Coordinates of C-alpha atoms and ligand atoms in Angstrom, one line a residue:
M1 CA 151.8 19.8 -50.1
T2 CA 153.3 23.0 -51.5
V3 CA 152.1 24.7 -54.6
N4 CA 155.5 23.9 -56.1
S5 CA 154.7 20.2 -56.0
M6 CA 151.2 20.8 -57.3
C7 CA 150.1 21.3 -60.8
D8 CA 149.0 24.9 -60.7
E9 CA 148.0 26.3 -64.1
D10 CA 148.2 29.9 -62.8
L11 CA 151.8 29.7 -62.0
P12 CA 154.5 30.7 -64.5
D13 CA 156.3 27.8 -66.1
H14 CA 159.2 26.4 -64.0
D15 CA 161.7 26.4 -66.8
L16 CA 160.9 30.0 -67.7
A17 CA 161.3 31.2 -64.1
K18 CA 163.9 28.8 -62.9
D19 CA 165.9 31.3 -60.8
F20 CA 162.8 32.3 -58.9
Y21 CA 161.7 28.7 -58.1
L22 CA 165.2 27.8 -57.0
K23 CA 165.1 30.4 -54.4
Y24 CA 161.5 30.4 -53.3
E25 CA 158.7 27.9 -52.6
V26 CA 155.3 29.3 -53.6
R27 CA 152.3 28.9 -51.4
E28 CA 148.7 30.0 -51.4
V29 CA 147.1 33.0 -53.2
L30 CA 146.8 36.1 -51.0
G31 CA 145.0 38.3 -53.5
K32 CA 144.7 39.3 -57.1
G33 CA 145.3 42.5 -59.0
V34 CA 144.5 43.3 -62.6
S35 CA 147.5 41.7 -64.2
S36 CA 149.0 40.1 -61.1
T37 CA 148.5 37.4 -58.5
V38 CA 150.0 37.8 -55.0
R39 CA 151.1 34.6 -53.2
R40 CA 152.8 33.7 -50.0
C41 CA 156.2 32.3 -50.6
I42 CA 159.1 31.0 -48.5
E43 CA 162.7 31.7 -49.1
Q44 CA 164.4 28.3 -49.2
D45 CA 167.7 29.4 -47.6
T46 CA 166.2 31.4 -44.7
S47 CA 162.7 29.9 -44.3
H48 CA 161.4 33.5 -44.1
E49 CA 158.0 34.2 -45.4
Y50 CA 157.3 36.8 -48.1
A51 CA 154.6 37.8 -50.5
V52 CA 155.4 37.5 -54.2
K53 CA 153.5 39.6 -56.7
I54 CA 153.6 37.7 -60.0
I55 CA 152.9 40.0 -62.8
D56 CA 151.8 38.4 -66.1
L57 CA 152.9 40.9 -68.7
T58 CA 150.9 39.2 -71.4
S59 CA 147.6 38.6 -69.6
E60 CA 144.7 40.2 -71.6
K61 CA 147.2 42.3 -73.5
D62 CA 146.2 42.8 -77.1
S63 CA 149.6 43.9 -78.4
D64 CA 153.3 43.8 -77.7
F65 CA 153.0 47.5 -77.1
E66 CA 150.8 47.0 -74.1
T67 CA 153.0 44.2 -72.8
E68 CA 156.0 46.6 -73.1
E69 CA 154.0 49.4 -71.5
L70 CA 153.2 47.2 -68.4
R71 CA 156.9 46.1 -68.2
I72 CA 158.0 49.7 -68.3
S73 CA 155.5 50.9 -65.6
T74 CA 156.4 47.9 -63.4
I75 CA 160.1 48.8 -63.7
K76 CA 159.3 52.4 -62.8
E77 CA 157.4 51.2 -59.7
M78 CA 160.3 48.9 -58.7
N79 CA 162.7 51.9 -59.0
I80 CA 160.4 54.1 -56.8
L81 CA 160.1 51.3 -54.3
R82 CA 163.9 51.0 -54.1
M83 CA 164.1 54.8 -53.5
C84 CA 161.7 54.4 -50.6
A85 CA 163.5 51.4 -49.1
Q86 CA 164.3 51.2 -45.4
H87 CA 161.4 53.2 -44.1
P88 CA 159.5 51.1 -41.5
N89 CA 156.1 52.1 -42.8
I90 CA 156.7 51.5 -46.5
I91 CA 156.5 48.1 -47.9
E92 CA 159.9 46.5 -48.4
L93 CA 160.7 45.1 -51.9
H94 CA 163.0 42.2 -51.0
D95 CA 163.8 40.7 -54.3
T96 CA 162.9 40.8 -58.0
F97 CA 163.0 38.4 -61.0
E98 CA 162.2 39.1 -64.6
T99 CA 161.4 36.8 -67.5
S100 CA 160.1 37.6 -71.0
T101 CA 156.5 37.3 -69.8
F102 CA 156.5 37.6 -66.0
I103 CA 157.9 39.9 -63.4
F104 CA 158.2 38.6 -59.8
L105 CA 158.2 41.2 -57.0
V106 CA 159.0 39.7 -53.6
F107 CA 157.7 41.9 -50.8
E108 CA 157.7 41.6 -47.1
L109 CA 154.6 39.7 -46.0
C110 CA 151.8 41.7 -44.4
K111 CA 149.8 39.1 -42.7
K112 CA 147.0 41.4 -41.5
G113 CA 146.2 42.4 -45.1
E114 CA 144.7 45.7 -46.1
L115 CA 143.6 48.5 -43.8
F116 CA 140.5 48.5 -45.9
D117 CA 139.6 45.0 -44.8
Y118 CA 140.4 45.8 -41.2
L119 CA 138.2 48.8 -41.3
T120 CA 135.4 46.7 -42.9
E121 CA 135.7 44.4 -40.0
V122 CA 135.8 46.9 -37.2
V123 CA 133.6 49.6 -38.9
T124 CA 135.4 52.5 -37.2
L125 CA 138.7 53.1 -35.4
S126 CA 139.0 54.7 -32.0
E127 CA 140.8 58.1 -31.8
K128 CA 143.8 56.3 -30.3
R129 CA 144.0 53.7 -33.0
T130 CA 143.4 56.4 -35.7
R131 CA 146.3 58.4 -34.2
Q132 CA 148.6 55.4 -34.4
V133 CA 147.6 54.6 -38.0
M134 CA 147.7 58.2 -39.2
R135 CA 151.0 58.9 -37.5
Q136 CA 152.6 56.0 -39.3
L137 CA 150.9 56.9 -42.6
L138 CA 152.0 60.5 -42.4
E139 CA 155.6 59.5 -41.5
A140 CA 155.6 57.3 -44.6
V141 CA 154.2 60.1 -46.7
E142 CA 156.7 62.6 -45.3
F143 CA 159.5 60.2 -46.3
V144 CA 158.0 59.6 -49.8
H145 CA 157.7 63.4 -50.3
S146 CA 161.2 64.0 -49.1
K147 CA 162.4 61.8 -52.0
H148 CA 160.4 64.1 -54.4
I149 CA 157.8 61.3 -55.0
V150 CA 154.1 61.8 -55.1
H151 CA 152.1 58.6 -54.4
R152 CA 148.8 59.7 -56.0
D153 CA 146.8 56.7 -54.9
L154 CA 146.6 56.8 -51.1
K155 CA 143.6 54.9 -49.8
P156 CA 142.9 52.2 -47.2
E157 CA 143.3 49.5 -49.9
N158 CA 146.9 50.5 -50.5
I159 CA 147.8 50.5 -46.8
L160 CA 148.8 47.0 -45.7
L161 CA 149.2 45.9 -42.0
D162 CA 151.9 43.7 -40.6
D163 CA 151.6 41.2 -37.8
N164 CA 151.6 44.0 -35.2
F165 CA 149.2 46.2 -37.2
N166 CA 151.9 48.5 -38.3
V167 CA 151.2 50.5 -41.5
K168 CA 153.1 49.5 -44.7
L169 CA 152.3 51.9 -47.5
S170 CA 152.1 50.0 -50.8
D171 CA 151.1 50.1 -54.4
F172 CA 153.3 52.8 -56.0
G173 CA 151.8 52.1 -59.4
F174 CA 150.8 55.7 -59.9
A175 CA 153.7 57.2 -58.0
S176 CA 155.7 59.8 -59.9
V177 CA 159.1 61.4 -59.2
I178 CA 159.0 65.1 -59.6
S179 CA 161.7 67.7 -59.7
H180 CA 161.5 70.7 -57.5
E181 CA 159.4 73.0 -59.7
E182 CA 157.7 70.2 -61.7
E183 CA 153.9 69.8 -61.6
L184 CA 151.9 66.9 -62.7
T185 CA 148.9 67.2 -65.1
D186 CA 147.5 63.8 -65.7
L187 CA 144.4 62.7 -63.9
C188 CA 144.8 59.5 -62.0
G189 CA 143.7 58.1 -58.6
T190 CA 140.5 57.0 -57.0
P191 CA 137.5 59.3 -57.3
G192 CA 136.6 59.6 -53.6
Y193 CA 140.2 60.4 -52.7
L194 CA 141.0 62.9 -55.6
A195 CA 142.2 66.3 -54.5
P196 CA 140.4 69.4 -56.0
E197 CA 143.5 70.5 -57.9
V198 CA 143.8 67.1 -59.5
L199 CA 140.2 67.5 -60.8
K200 CA 140.7 71.1 -61.8
V201 CA 143.8 70.5 -63.9
S202 CA 141.8 68.3 -66.2
M203 CA 138.8 70.5 -66.4
Y204 CA 140.1 74.0 -66.9
D205 CA 142.7 75.8 -69.0
N206 CA 145.3 78.0 -67.3
V207 CA 145.2 76.2 -63.9
P208 CA 148.5 75.1 -62.4
G209 CA 149.4 71.4 -62.2
Y210 CA 149.5 69.5 -58.9
G211 CA 152.1 67.9 -56.7
R212 CA 152.7 66.5 -53.2
P213 CA 149.6 68.3 -51.6
C214 CA 147.3 65.9 -53.4
D215 CA 148.6 63.1 -51.1
M216 CA 147.8 65.2 -48.1
W217 CA 144.2 65.6 -49.2
A218 CA 143.9 61.8 -49.5
C219 CA 145.3 61.6 -46.0
G220 CA 142.4 63.8 -44.8
V221 CA 139.9 61.6 -46.6
I222 CA 141.5 58.5 -45.0
M223 CA 141.5 60.0 -41.5
Y224 CA 137.8 61.0 -41.8
T225 CA 136.9 57.5 -43.0
L226 CA 138.8 55.8 -40.2
L227 CA 137.0 57.8 -37.5
V228 CA 133.4 57.5 -38.7
G229 CA 133.5 54.6 -41.2
C230 CA 132.2 56.6 -44.1
P231 CA 133.9 59.0 -46.5
P232 CA 133.8 62.8 -46.4
F233 CA 132.9 63.0 -50.1
W234 CA 130.3 60.7 -51.5
H235 CA 127.3 61.1 -53.6
R236 CA 125.3 58.5 -55.6
K237 CA 125.9 60.7 -58.6
Q238 CA 129.6 61.0 -59.2
M239 CA 129.3 64.5 -60.6
Y240 CA 127.8 65.7 -57.3
M241 CA 130.6 64.1 -55.5
L242 CA 133.2 65.7 -57.7
R243 CA 131.6 69.1 -57.2
A244 CA 131.7 68.6 -53.4
I245 CA 135.4 67.8 -53.6
M246 CA 136.1 70.9 -55.8
E247 CA 134.4 73.0 -53.2
G248 CA 135.9 71.2 -50.2
K249 CA 132.3 70.7 -48.9
Y250 CA 132.1 68.0 -46.3
S251 CA 130.3 67.7 -43.0
V252 CA 131.1 66.7 -39.4
S253 CA 127.6 67.1 -38.1
S254 CA 126.4 63.5 -38.3
P255 CA 125.7 61.8 -35.0
E256 CA 129.0 59.8 -35.1
W257 CA 131.0 63.0 -34.9
E258 CA 129.5 63.8 -31.5
D259 CA 131.6 61.1 -30.0
I260 CA 134.8 62.5 -31.5
S261 CA 137.0 65.2 -29.9
E262 CA 138.1 68.5 -31.4
H263 CA 141.7 67.7 -32.3
P264 CA 141.0 65.1 -35.0
K265 CA 138.3 67.3 -36.5
D266 CA 140.7 70.2 -36.5
L267 CA 143.5 68.1 -38.2
I268 CA 141.0 66.9 -40.9
S269 CA 140.0 70.5 -41.5
K270 CA 143.7 71.4 -42.1
L271 CA 144.1 68.6 -44.6
L272 CA 140.8 68.9 -46.5
V273 CA 141.7 72.5 -47.6
V274 CA 141.0 73.4 -51.2
D275 CA 143.9 75.9 -51.3
T276 CA 147.0 73.8 -51.7
K277 CA 149.2 76.5 -50.2
K278 CA 147.1 76.5 -47.0
R279 CA 146.8 72.7 -46.8
Y280 CA 149.0 71.0 -44.2
T281 CA 152.2 69.2 -45.3
A282 CA 153.0 65.8 -43.8
E283 CA 155.4 67.6 -41.4
Q284 CA 152.9 70.1 -40.3
A285 CA 150.3 67.4 -39.8
L286 CA 152.7 65.4 -37.6
A287 CA 153.2 68.5 -35.4
H288 CA 149.4 68.9 -34.9
P289 CA 148.2 68.6 -31.2
F290 CA 146.3 65.5 -32.2
F291 CA 149.6 63.6 -32.2
K292 CA 150.9 65.2 -29.0
R293 CA 148.7 62.9 -26.8
E294 CA 150.4 59.9 -28.2
E295 CA 153.9 61.2 -27.3
R296 CA 152.7 61.7 -23.7
E297 CA 151.3 58.2 -23.8
E298 CA 154.6 56.8 -25.0
K299 CA 156.7 58.4 -22.2
P300 CA 154.7 58.5 -19.1
E301 CA 156.2 60.3 -16.1
F302 CA 155.5 59.2 -12.6
F303 CA 153.6 61.7 -10.4
P304 CA 152.5 59.9 -7.2
R305 CA 149.9 62.5 -6.2
R306 CA 148.3 62.6 -9.7
K307 CA 148.4 58.9 -9.9
F308 CA 146.5 58.6 -6.6
I309 CA 143.9 61.1 -7.7
A310 CA 143.5 59.4 -11.0
G311 CA 143.1 56.1 -9.2
V312 CA 140.3 57.6 -7.1
L313 CA 138.6 59.1 -10.1
V314 CA 138.8 55.7 -11.9
V315 CA 137.0 54.0 -9.0
V316 CA 134.3 56.7 -8.9
A317 CA 133.9 56.5 -12.7
I318 CA 133.7 52.7 -12.7
S319 CA 131.0 52.8 -10.0
R320 CA 129.1 55.5 -12.0
I321 CA 129.3 53.5 -15.2
R322 CA 128.2 50.4 -13.3
N323 CA 125.2 52.4 -11.9
L324 CA 124.4 53.7 -15.4
H325 CA 124.6 50.1 -16.7
L326 CA 122.2 48.9 -14.0
H327 CA 119.9 51.9 -14.3
P328 CA 120.3 53.4 -17.8
P329 CA 118.9 56.9 -18.3
P330 CA 115.4 56.8 -19.8
V331 CA 115.1 57.4 -23.5
A332 CA 112.0 59.0 -24.9
L333 CA 109.9 56.6 -26.8
E334 CA 109.2 59.3 -29.3
Q335 CA 112.9 59.6 -30.1
V336 CA 113.3 55.9 -30.4
R337 CA 110.4 55.9 -32.9
H338 CA 111.4 58.8 -35.0
D339 CA 115.2 58.9 -34.8
P340 CA 116.6 55.7 -33.4
Y341 CA 119.9 56.3 -35.1
S342 CA 120.6 59.3 -33.0
I343 CA 120.8 57.2 -29.9
K344 CA 124.3 55.9 -29.6
I345 CA 123.5 52.4 -28.2
I346 CA 120.9 51.8 -30.9
R347 CA 123.1 53.2 -33.6
K348 CA 125.8 50.6 -32.7
V349 CA 123.3 47.8 -32.8
I350 CA 121.9 49.0 -36.2
D351 CA 125.4 49.2 -37.6
A352 CA 126.5 45.9 -36.3
G353 CA 123.3 44.2 -37.4
A354 CA 123.4 45.6 -40.9
F355 CA 127.0 44.7 -41.1
K356 CA 126.3 41.1 -40.1
I357 CA 123.6 40.7 -42.6
Y358 CA 125.1 42.4 -45.6
G359 CA 128.8 41.9 -44.9
H360 CA 129.4 45.6 -45.4
W361 CA 127.8 48.9 -44.4
V362 CA 124.4 49.7 -45.7
K363 CA 123.8 52.9 -43.7
R364 CA 122.9 56.0 -45.6
G365 CA 124.3 59.0 -44.0
E366 CA 124.3 62.5 -45.3
N367 CA 124.6 61.9 -49.0
Q368 CA 126.5 58.8 -48.3
N369 CA 126.0 55.2 -48.9
R370 CA 128.5 53.1 -47.2
A371 CA 127.6 50.0 -49.2
A372 CA 128.4 51.6 -52.5
L373 CA 131.6 53.1 -51.3
F374 CA 133.0 50.1 -49.7
E375 CA 132.0 47.6 -52.4
N376 CA 135.4 46.1 -52.9
M377 CA 134.7 44.5 -56.2
P378 CA 137.2 42.2 -57.9
K379 CA 139.6 44.2 -59.9
R380 CA 139.1 44.1 -63.7
D381 CA 140.1 45.7 -66.9
I382 CA 137.8 48.3 -68.2
K383 CA 137.2 48.2 -71.8
C384 CA 134.6 50.8 -71.4
S385 CA 131.8 48.3 -71.8
Q386 CA 128.3 49.6 -72.3
S387 CA 127.4 49.3 -68.7
D388 CA 130.5 51.3 -67.7
E389 CA 129.6 54.0 -70.1
A390 CA 126.1 54.1 -68.7
T391 CA 127.3 54.6 -65.2
A392 CA 130.2 56.9 -66.0
P393 CA 129.6 60.6 -65.7
K394 CA 128.6 61.9 -69.1
Q395 CA 131.4 64.4 -69.7
I396 CA 134.2 62.4 -68.1
K397 CA 135.9 59.7 -69.9
L398 CA 137.3 56.7 -68.1
V399 CA 140.8 56.2 -69.4
G400 CA 144.0 54.5 -68.4
S401 CA 147.2 55.8 -66.9
S402 CA 148.4 56.8 -70.2
T403 CA 146.6 60.1 -70.7
T404 CA 147.0 59.9 -74.4
S405 CA 144.9 56.9 -74.9
T406 CA 141.2 56.2 -75.3
P407 CA 139.3 53.4 -73.7
G408 CA 139.2 50.3 -75.7
T409 CA 141.3 51.6 -78.5
G410 CA 144.9 50.5 -78.2
P411 CA 147.6 51.4 -75.7
G412 CA 145.3 53.0 -73.3
M413 CA 143.0 50.1 -72.6
L414 CA 144.0 50.2 -69.1
R415 CA 142.7 49.2 -65.7
Q416 CA 140.1 50.4 -63.4
R417 CA 140.0 49.1 -59.9
S418 CA 136.8 48.6 -57.9
N419 CA 136.2 52.3 -57.3
H420 CA 139.3 53.2 -59.1
A421 CA 138.4 55.3 -62.1
L422 CA 141.0 57.1 -64.0
L423 CA 139.4 60.2 -65.2
R424 CA 140.1 62.3 -68.1
S425 CA 138.7 65.7 -68.7
G426 CA 135.9 66.3 -71.1
R427 CA 135.6 69.7 -69.5
P428 CA 132.5 68.9 -67.4
S429 CA 130.6 71.7 -65.8
L430 CA 129.5 70.3 -62.5
P431 CA 126.1 70.8 -61.0
T432 CA 125.7 72.3 -57.5
V433 CA 125.6 69.8 -54.7
P434 CA 122.1 69.6 -53.3
D435 CA 121.8 70.2 -49.5
D436 CA 119.8 67.1 -48.8
Ligands
LIG501 N1 153.0 42.3 -49.2 C1 151.8 41.8 -49.1 N2 151.5 41.0 -48.0 C2 150.2 40.4 -47.9 N3 149.3 40.6 -48.8 C3 149.5 41.3 -49.9 C4 150.8 41.9 -50.1 N4 150.8 42.6 -51.3 C5 149.5 42.4 -51.8 N5 148.8 41.7 -51.0 C6 147.4 41.2 -51.2 O1 147.2 40.9 -52.6 C7 146.2 41.7 -53.1 C8 146.5 42.0 -54.5 O2 147.7 42.9 -54.5 P1 148.1 43.7 -55.7 O3 149.2 44.6 -55.3 O4 148.3 42.9 -56.9 O5 146.7 44.5 -55.9 P2 146.5 45.8 -56.5 O6 147.6 46.7 -56.3 O7 145.2 46.3 -56.1 O8 146.4 45.4 -58.1 P3 147.0 46.3 -59.3 O9 148.4 46.6 -58.9 O10 146.9 45.3 -60.4 O11 146.1 47.4 -59.3 C9 146.0 42.9 -52.2 O12 144.7 43.2 -52.2 C10 146.5 42.4 -50.9 O13 145.4 41.9 -50.1

């Protein structure tokens, strides 16, 4: 039985959205946003599957002004999505419908969901897999930037995966079109992914605005997270985290990094650069040696002698690995007692075990708490409740995408995602990050 034939209170009225229902058959819910529900749907004429984002313009809106504001921002997002059409790694907006209270955005269907969920499942990605994901992400970002668009909210939650695990960049809700010289000055994005210049612009006078490089910083954060399963900047106290971001202070010294080669570390170090002029662009990042290996993998040439030697080496390696498996090298009991996490095989068991029990990471790394970072809480409006205020950094206000508004007081009563704080400057002076 389809949802069309069921009585589903969540769905917009049939008479109101006749045009949409004539063309599409609505199926199960895929996910929910603050003011929207995403459902699978089927185009009647072609039987093709899509994902329809049904935006309720009136849901939890206190005034016509807010409804209108949401309509305007959705139309802006639609226009930006149309500017980015035809790129294989950017979500395709297939169709749109509008009523007085709902907007329907019909997108290509990404059956594998968010990169975030995939990462939660696999904990970390191999270098090879990271290379594939980052190449596609950077190609999407390069394209977006070539259209003078800044995305401003790059993170694994906004990267969808299709049937073949290809990247589809989505959620252009904070994206902005900028002219050549123009700089942005409003503070929006997700705390752990915010670039230093985005933070600075809201904290100090006489600092320049920001532009495309802020997306490249976020790419660095994403790449780091994919490789080791925890973010480069995290601290229980958000102010410490913001300070670390401003100073570009991150570490690649935890045990996980020992398994990772130099190229990815080098590329991350070219992206997480505080000075925007020195930070890599998407084009420069794609030319980095980290991606050269993939090119070679894609077009293998045939060298019989090398192939033979490689074959022999593989046989030798396999027999060594087999030996190692049968007779593993001894591990000092002292080390197992005092620092079990430093032993790779035990580390994997700990991570996998913790993951099985808690459903997410619980490991505490250097100033990091995976559980807290990866809590993918249901999205909700912030009305700056008391508990929000208690947890928010003292000198930073949580506000909506309209920088002129105040939480809970009218037009600016806007949304906050799970870890998606929109920050507005109260000119905080940040404490120094402790070394522990
Ligand atoms: N094209 C798609 N294919 C498959 N699933 C999708 C697609 N688009 C969204 N989803 C799923 O629906 C969920 C909600 O999507 P939505 O875009 O409304 O979330 P959001 O962008 O986080 O919300 P908001 O825009 O209100 O902040 C996503 O988390 C994702 O899992």
